[in-house]
Amino acid sequence: MVQRIALLGATGSIGASALEVIARHPDRFKVAALTAHQQDERLHDLIRRYQPAYAAIDTERSGRLRMALAGQELPTRLLDGPQALEEIVRSDDIDVVITGIVGAVGLGPTLAAVSAGKRVLIANKEPLVMLGSLLMAAAQTAGATVLSIDSEHNAVFQCLPESTQQRIAGAEMTDNTLAAANVTAVTLTASGGPFLRMPAEELARVSPAQAAAHPNWQMGQKISVDSASLMNKGLELIEACVLFGLPSCQVNILIHPQSIVHSLVEFSDGSVLAQMANPDMRIPIANALAYPERIASGAPALQLQAVGALEFEEPDPVRFPCLRLAKDVARAGGTAPAILNAANEIAVAAFSARQLLFPGIAELVERVLQRLPVESVISLDQVVAVDQMARNLAKELISSVGGGDQKAGAGKY
């Protein structure tokens, strides 16, 4: 049966990769919904090409898109407004939802898709980081399938036994699930970003353009800056704890500049399994779309002889203070990850607008974490409120944060 796919964030880098994979397999997949935030011209082109049943865009752009679509006799129903995405993912016309929306705006649609029992492929970090066990509990109750298409988490997933994969996909994880599979630890790799070899004292002088120049991956501005600060890897650590039911002490981070080994899984007998591939998002997307089968992704096969050496090293905690903050937050749990994520979004936006120096990202995030209380997560509304509170505080503190003076030691959270 052809799977009908809703692609949230169709005009971004994840959307582009997903559409490439989908287009290769018209016998298996059909684009049933496309959404975007502001790129109405790009969305218009995609609607004309794929002719989905649904499309959605931010209300401010919907009028112009409606005019562009007028008279074209397309089968597409254009939605806008705050509930548009949730209406789409709940539709009986949708089987699979791919979420590639950056920011807390993706929380509601992702939770709605999970609660509707859909097969949900999560590319954006916010749902797992901010909602955590709330999202997984909803998936288990509704019988949804939840698969991460972050390359690192997909890599861990591929290295696990089939029975364990089935429990993870069904959100049936417990604290003993990986232990029962004799897994003792997982390691997520990080390229180290563009500043891996830069002297730490020079980081206060780097520009947003330099931070966005990732050596291996083609990504958006925000995710590229997160990769440069290693906050991206810190958020992935929190995600791994949620997805795989692991304590943070069993999730390790290793710098691997070549981005060939995406993750490693350690077993009790001393064996370590690694998933290797070229750095290409089409690979985890294809794997998750077809799971438990495999399909062609369009990515070139890995040629190890061309790669040569594979290097690994421990991350420098002085150079990458965001990683320490994320580890502390993973241990704290509750609403701490939501606070971390919100403060980081504001900090990255301020850095990108040249209102904050690069080292100030970690400093601002830590100040917000120190000032806000941590609570148990009980509802989406609560998490959204905490997110807004953290954003407001971060905005207030921007002017008081310096660019190069990093604080050492754990915060009060």
Coordinates of C-alpha atoms in Angstrom, one line a residue, residues 73-348:
E73 CA -7.2 23.6 -10.7
L74 CA -4.9 21.8 -8.2
P75 CA -6.4 19.3 -5.7
T76 CA -4.7 21.1 -2.8
R77 CA -6.6 22.5 0.2
L78 CA -4.5 25.4 1.6
L79 CA -4.7 25.9 5.4
D80 CA -3.4 28.5 7.7
G81 CA -3.7 29.6 11.3
P82 CA -2.4 28.1 14.6
Q83 CA -4.2 24.8 14.2
A84 CA -3.5 24.1 10.6
L85 CA -0.6 21.7 11.1
E86 CA -2.4 19.7 13.8
E87 CA -5.5 19.4 11.5
I88 CA -3.3 18.0 8.8
V89 CA -1.5 15.4 10.9
R90 CA -4.7 14.1 12.4
S91 CA -6.3 13.6 9.0
D92 CA -7.3 10.1 7.9
D93 CA -5.6 11.0 4.6
I94 CA -2.2 10.9 6.3
D95 CA -0.2 7.8 7.2
V96 CA 3.3 9.1 7.9
V97 CA 4.4 12.5 9.3
I98 CA 7.9 13.8 8.9
T99 CA 8.6 16.7 11.2
G100 CA 11.4 19.1 10.1
I101 CA 10.2 22.3 11.9
V102 CA 12.8 24.2 13.8
G103 CA 11.6 25.6 17.2
A104 CA 8.9 25.0 19.7
V105 CA 6.3 25.6 17.0
G106 CA 6.7 22.0 16.1
L107 CA 5.6 20.6 19.6
G108 CA 1.9 20.7 19.0
P109 CA 1.8 19.1 15.6
T110 CA 4.3 16.4 16.6
L111 CA 2.3 15.5 19.7
A112 CA -0.9 15.6 17.7
A113 CA 0.6 13.2 15.1
V114 CA 1.8 10.8 17.8
S115 CA -1.6 11.0 19.6
A116 CA -3.3 10.1 16.3
G117 CA -1.3 6.9 16.1
K118 CA 0.7 7.9 13.0
R119 CA 4.1 6.8 12.0
V120 CA 6.1 9.8 13.0
L121 CA 9.7 10.5 11.7
I122 CA 11.2 13.2 13.9
A123 CA 14.0 15.4 12.5
N124 CA 13.6 18.4 14.8
K125 CA 15.0 18.1 18.3
E126 CA 12.4 20.0 20.2
P127 CA 9.7 17.4 20.7
L128 CA 11.9 14.8 22.2
V129 CA 14.0 17.3 24.2
M130 CA 11.1 19.4 25.5
L131 CA 8.3 16.9 25.9
G132 CA 10.4 13.8 26.6
S133 CA 8.4 11.1 28.4
L134 CA 5.1 12.9 27.8
L135 CA 5.6 12.4 24.0
M136 CA 6.6 8.7 24.4
A137 CA 3.7 8.0 26.7
A138 CA 1.3 9.4 24.2
A139 CA 2.9 7.3 21.4
Q140 CA 2.5 4.1 23.4
T141 CA -1.1 4.9 24.3
A142 CA -2.0 5.6 20.7
G143 CA 0.0 2.8 19.1
A144 CA 2.1 5.3 17.1
T145 CA 5.5 4.5 15.7
V146 CA 8.2 7.0 16.6
L147 CA 11.5 7.0 14.7
S148 CA 14.2 9.7 14.9
I149 CA 15.9 10.7 11.6
D150 CA 18.7 12.5 13.4
S151 CA 21.6 10.6 11.8
E152 CA 23.1 9.7 15.2
H153 CA 20.0 8.3 16.7
N154 CA 19.1 6.4 13.5
A155 CA 22.6 5.0 13.6
V156 CA 22.2 3.7 17.2
F157 CA 18.8 2.3 16.2
Q158 CA 20.4 0.4 13.3
C159 CA 23.0 -1.2 15.6
L160 CA 20.4 -2.7 18.0
P161 CA 18.8 -6.1 17.9
E162 CA 15.5 -6.3 15.9
S163 CA 13.4 -7.0 19.0
T164 CA 14.8 -3.9 20.7
Q165 CA 14.2 -1.8 17.6
Q166 CA 10.6 -2.8 17.7
R167 CA 10.2 -1.7 21.3
I168 CA 11.9 1.6 20.6
A169 CA 9.7 2.3 17.5
G170 CA 6.6 1.5 19.5
A171 CA 7.7 3.8 22.4
E172 CA 7.7 0.8 24.7
M173 CA 11.1 1.6 26.3
T174 CA 11.8 1.0 30.0
D175 CA 14.9 1.5 32.0
N176 CA 15.7 -2.2 31.4
T177 CA 15.1 -2.5 27.7
L178 CA 18.6 -1.9 26.5
A179 CA 20.1 -3.7 29.5
A180 CA 18.1 -6.7 28.4
A181 CA 19.8 -6.4 25.0
N182 CA 23.1 -6.3 26.9
V183 CA 23.8 -2.8 25.8
T184 CA 26.1 -1.0 28.2
A185 CA 26.5 2.4 26.5
V186 CA 26.0 4.4 23.3
T187 CA 28.3 6.9 21.8
L188 CA 27.1 9.8 19.5
T189 CA 29.8 11.3 17.3
A190 CA 30.3 15.0 16.6
S191 CA 32.4 16.5 13.8
G192 CA 33.5 19.3 16.2
G193 CA 32.2 21.9 13.8
P194 CA 34.2 24.7 12.1
F195 CA 36.0 25.8 15.3
L196 CA 37.5 22.5 16.4
R197 CA 41.1 23.6 15.9
M198 CA 40.7 27.3 16.5
P199 CA 42.4 28.6 19.7
A200 CA 39.7 29.1 22.4
E201 CA 40.7 32.8 22.9
E202 CA 39.8 33.5 19.2
L203 CA 36.2 32.3 19.5
A204 CA 35.0 35.7 20.7
R205 CA 35.9 37.1 17.2
V206 CA 34.1 34.6 15.0
S207 CA 31.2 35.7 12.8
P208 CA 27.8 34.1 12.2
A209 CA 28.9 33.2 8.7
Q210 CA 32.0 31.4 10.0
A211 CA 29.8 29.5 12.5
A212 CA 27.4 28.4 9.7
A213 CA 30.2 27.0 7.6
H214 CA 29.9 23.4 8.7
P215 CA 32.7 21.2 7.3
N216 CA 30.6 18.1 6.5
W217 CA 26.9 18.7 6.6
Q218 CA 24.6 21.1 4.7
M219 CA 22.2 22.6 7.3
G220 CA 20.3 25.7 8.2
Q221 CA 21.7 28.6 10.0
K222 CA 20.4 27.7 13.5
I223 CA 21.5 24.1 13.4
S224 CA 24.9 25.0 12.0
V225 CA 25.5 27.4 14.9
D226 CA 24.4 24.7 17.3
S227 CA 26.9 22.3 15.7
A228 CA 29.7 24.9 16.1
S229 CA 28.9 25.3 19.8
L230 CA 28.2 21.5 20.3
M231 CA 24.8 22.4 21.7
N232 CA 23.5 20.3 18.8
K233 CA 25.2 17.3 20.3
G234 CA 24.0 18.2 23.8
L235 CA 20.4 18.2 22.6
E236 CA 21.0 14.9 20.9
L237 CA 22.3 13.5 24.1
I238 CA 19.0 14.4 25.8
E239 CA 17.1 12.9 22.9
A240 CA 19.0 9.7 23.2
C241 CA 18.1 9.4 26.9
V242 CA 14.4 9.8 26.0
L243 CA 14.4 7.5 22.9
F244 CA 16.5 4.7 24.3
G245 CA 15.6 4.9 28.0
L246 CA 19.2 5.5 29.1
P247 CA 20.6 7.6 31.9
S248 CA 22.9 10.3 30.7
C249 CA 25.9 8.5 32.2
Q250 CA 25.5 5.8 29.5
V251 CA 25.4 8.3 26.6
N252 CA 28.9 9.4 25.5
I253 CA 30.0 12.1 23.0
L254 CA 33.1 11.6 20.9
I255 CA 34.6 14.1 18.4
H256 CA 35.0 12.5 14.9
P257 CA 35.9 15.1 12.3
Q258 CA 35.2 12.9 9.3
S259 CA 31.5 12.3 10.2
I260 CA 31.7 8.8 8.8
V261 CA 31.0 6.9 12.0
H262 CA 27.6 8.3 13.2
S263 CA 27.2 6.3 16.4
L264 CA 28.5 3.3 18.3
V265 CA 26.8 0.8 20.6
E266 CA 28.7 -1.0 23.3
F267 CA 27.7 -4.4 24.5
S268 CA 28.4 -6.3 27.7
D269 CA 30.8 -8.8 26.0
G270 CA 33.1 -5.9 25.0
S271 CA 31.9 -5.7 21.4
V272 CA 31.2 -2.3 19.8
L273 CA 29.0 -2.0 16.7
A274 CA 29.3 1.2 14.6
Q275 CA 27.1 2.5 11.9
M276 CA 29.1 4.1 9.1
A277 CA 27.9 6.1 6.0
N278 CA 28.7 9.2 4.1
P279 CA 27.2 12.3 5.8
D280 CA 24.0 12.5 3.9
M281 CA 20.5 13.0 5.5
R282 CA 18.9 10.9 2.8
I283 CA 20.3 7.8 4.4
P284 CA 18.5 8.0 7.8
I285 CA 15.4 9.3 6.1
A286 CA 15.2 6.4 3.8
N287 CA 15.9 4.0 6.6
A288 CA 13.1 5.3 8.8
L289 CA 10.6 5.6 5.9
A290 CA 11.1 2.0 4.9
Y291 CA 11.7 0.4 8.3
P292 CA 12.0 -2.5 8.8
E293 CA 12.9 -2.8 5.2
R294 CA 15.7 -0.9 3.3
I295 CA 15.3 1.1 0.1
A296 CA 17.6 3.2 -2.1
S297 CA 18.3 6.6 -0.7
G298 CA 20.2 8.1 -3.6
A299 CA 23.2 8.7 -1.4
P300 CA 26.6 7.3 -2.7
A301 CA 27.9 4.3 -0.9
L302 CA 30.8 4.8 1.5
Q303 CA 34.3 4.1 0.1
L304 CA 36.6 3.7 3.1
Q305 CA 39.7 3.5 0.9
A306 CA 38.9 7.1 -0.2
V307 CA 38.3 8.3 3.4
G308 CA 41.6 6.9 4.7
A309 CA 42.0 7.6 8.4
L310 CA 39.2 7.9 10.9
E311 CA 40.0 10.1 13.9
F312 CA 38.4 10.3 17.3
E313 CA 39.0 12.4 20.4
E314 CA 37.3 13.6 23.5
P315 CA 35.5 16.9 23.3
D316 CA 37.2 19.8 25.1
P317 CA 34.9 21.1 27.9
V318 CA 36.5 24.5 27.8
R319 CA 36.0 25.0 24.1
F320 CA 32.5 23.5 24.2
P321 CA 30.7 24.6 27.5
C322 CA 27.3 24.0 25.9
L323 CA 27.9 20.3 26.1
R324 CA 28.4 20.5 29.8
L325 CA 25.2 22.4 30.2
A326 CA 23.3 19.8 28.3
K327 CA 24.7 17.0 30.3
D328 CA 23.7 18.7 33.5
V329 CA 20.2 19.3 32.1
A330 CA 19.9 15.7 31.1
R331 CA 20.5 14.7 34.7
A332 CA 18.1 17.3 36.0
G333 CA 15.2 16.2 33.7
G334 CA 11.8 17.7 34.0
T335 CA 11.4 21.1 32.3
A336 CA 15.2 21.8 32.4
P337 CA 15.6 20.6 28.8
A338 CA 12.8 23.0 27.7
I339 CA 14.5 25.9 29.4
L340 CA 17.9 25.0 27.8
N341 CA 16.4 24.7 24.4
A342 CA 14.5 28.0 24.6
A343 CA 17.4 30.0 26.0
N344 CA 19.7 28.5 23.3
E345 CA 17.3 29.5 20.5
I346 CA 17.3 33.1 21.7
A347 CA 21.1 33.1 22.2
V348 CA 21.7 31.7 18.7

